[in-house]
Short mmCIF file of C-alpha atoms in Angstrom, two decimals:
data_model
loop_
_atom_site.label_atom_id
_atom_site.label_comp_id
_atom_site.label_asym_id
_atom_site.label_seq_id
_atom_site.Cartn_x
_atom_site.Cartn_y
_atom_site.Cartn_z
CA MET A 1 46.93 -125.45 -47.87
CA VAL A 2 44.12 -124.00 -46.01
CA SER A 3 45.00 -120.48 -47.08
CA ALA A 4 44.89 -121.49 -50.63
CA THR A 5 41.50 -122.97 -50.15
CA VAL A 6 40.31 -120.02 -48.54
CA ALA A 7 41.56 -117.75 -51.26
CA TYR A 8 40.15 -119.58 -53.80
CA LEU A 9 36.64 -119.56 -52.29
CA ALA A 10 36.82 -115.78 -51.68
CA SER A 11 38.12 -115.15 -55.23
CA ASP A 12 35.82 -113.89 -58.19
CA GLU A 13 37.01 -117.13 -60.05
CA CYS A 14 35.18 -119.38 -57.56
CA SER A 15 32.52 -121.35 -59.14
CA VAL A 16 30.78 -123.09 -56.33
CA ALA A 17 28.74 -121.60 -53.41
CA GLY A 18 27.34 -123.50 -50.27
CA GLU A 19 29.97 -126.22 -50.54
CA ILE A 20 31.99 -127.63 -47.60
CA ILE A 21 35.51 -128.09 -48.46
CA LEU A 22 37.79 -129.80 -45.76
CA THR A 23 41.44 -129.03 -46.17
CA GLN A 24 44.42 -130.36 -44.10
CA GLY A 25 48.04 -131.77 -44.77
CA GLY A 26 47.67 -130.92 -48.68
CA LEU A 27 44.20 -132.98 -48.80
CA MET A 28 41.22 -131.27 -50.03
CA GLN A 29 37.92 -133.14 -49.81
CA ARG A 30 34.35 -132.36 -50.19
CA LEU A 31 32.14 -132.87 -47.59
CA ALA A 32 28.44 -133.56 -48.49
CA LEU A 33 25.44 -133.72 -46.28
CA ALA A 34 22.75 -136.13 -47.15
CA MET A 35 19.55 -137.48 -46.11
CA ASN A 36 17.79 -140.64 -47.07
CA GLU A 37 14.26 -141.69 -46.66
CA GLY A 38 14.46 -143.00 -43.31
CA TYR A 39 11.71 -144.45 -41.19
CA THR A 40 8.49 -142.76 -40.23
CA ASN A 41 6.63 -143.38 -37.08
CA PRO A 42 5.05 -140.84 -35.13
CA GLU A 43 4.56 -143.09 -32.25
CA CYS A 44 8.06 -144.45 -32.27
CA THR A 45 9.52 -146.21 -29.32
CA PRO A 46 13.26 -147.50 -28.64
CA GLU A 47 12.32 -150.77 -29.77
CA ASP A 48 11.08 -149.29 -33.15
CA ILE A 49 14.42 -147.67 -33.78
CA GLN A 50 16.29 -150.97 -33.04
CA ALA A 51 13.96 -152.63 -35.44
CA HIS A 52 14.18 -150.14 -38.08
CA LEU A 53 17.89 -149.09 -37.77
CA ASN A 54 18.99 -150.75 -40.88
CA GLU A 55 16.26 -148.66 -42.79
CA ILE A 56 17.35 -145.53 -40.62
CA LEU A 57 21.02 -145.84 -41.89
CA ASP A 58 20.39 -147.09 -45.47
CA ASP A 59 22.44 -144.85 -47.81
CA SER A 60 21.03 -146.36 -50.85
CA THR A 61 18.30 -144.04 -50.77
CA ALA A 62 20.39 -140.99 -49.57
CA LYS A 63 20.44 -137.80 -51.67
CA PRO A 64 22.84 -135.01 -51.03
CA LEU A 65 21.76 -131.72 -49.83
CA GLY A 66 22.18 -129.19 -52.49
CA GLY A 67 24.41 -126.09 -52.09
CA ILE A 68 22.60 -123.42 -49.77
CA GLY A 69 21.07 -120.68 -51.54
CA THR A 70 21.67 -122.12 -55.08
CA ASP A 71 19.53 -123.63 -57.89
CA ASP A 72 20.71 -127.17 -57.08
CA GLU A 73 19.53 -126.75 -53.18
CA THR A 74 17.52 -129.63 -52.01
CA SER A 75 15.02 -129.01 -49.16
CA LEU A 76 14.47 -131.27 -46.38
CA LEU A 77 10.96 -131.39 -47.92
CA ASP A 78 12.24 -132.68 -51.26
CA ILE A 79 13.83 -135.71 -49.43
CA VAL A 80 11.01 -136.85 -47.20
#
């Protein structure tokens, strides 16, 4: 199955760029990297991390990073 995925991604018919496709045992899945709004504190301490861990890990504000080198690319500056 890995070779079929590689062959498609290398073909002229491939319509995606900058995507990560995980392939194993007949299962193909998209792996997406995302960033949320997070927590900002230039004077952060370990205690701040603990106190704001839910905010740091909150997926409700997460936005997937777009395909690298494509029009739908989202930069780090777009997210924060």
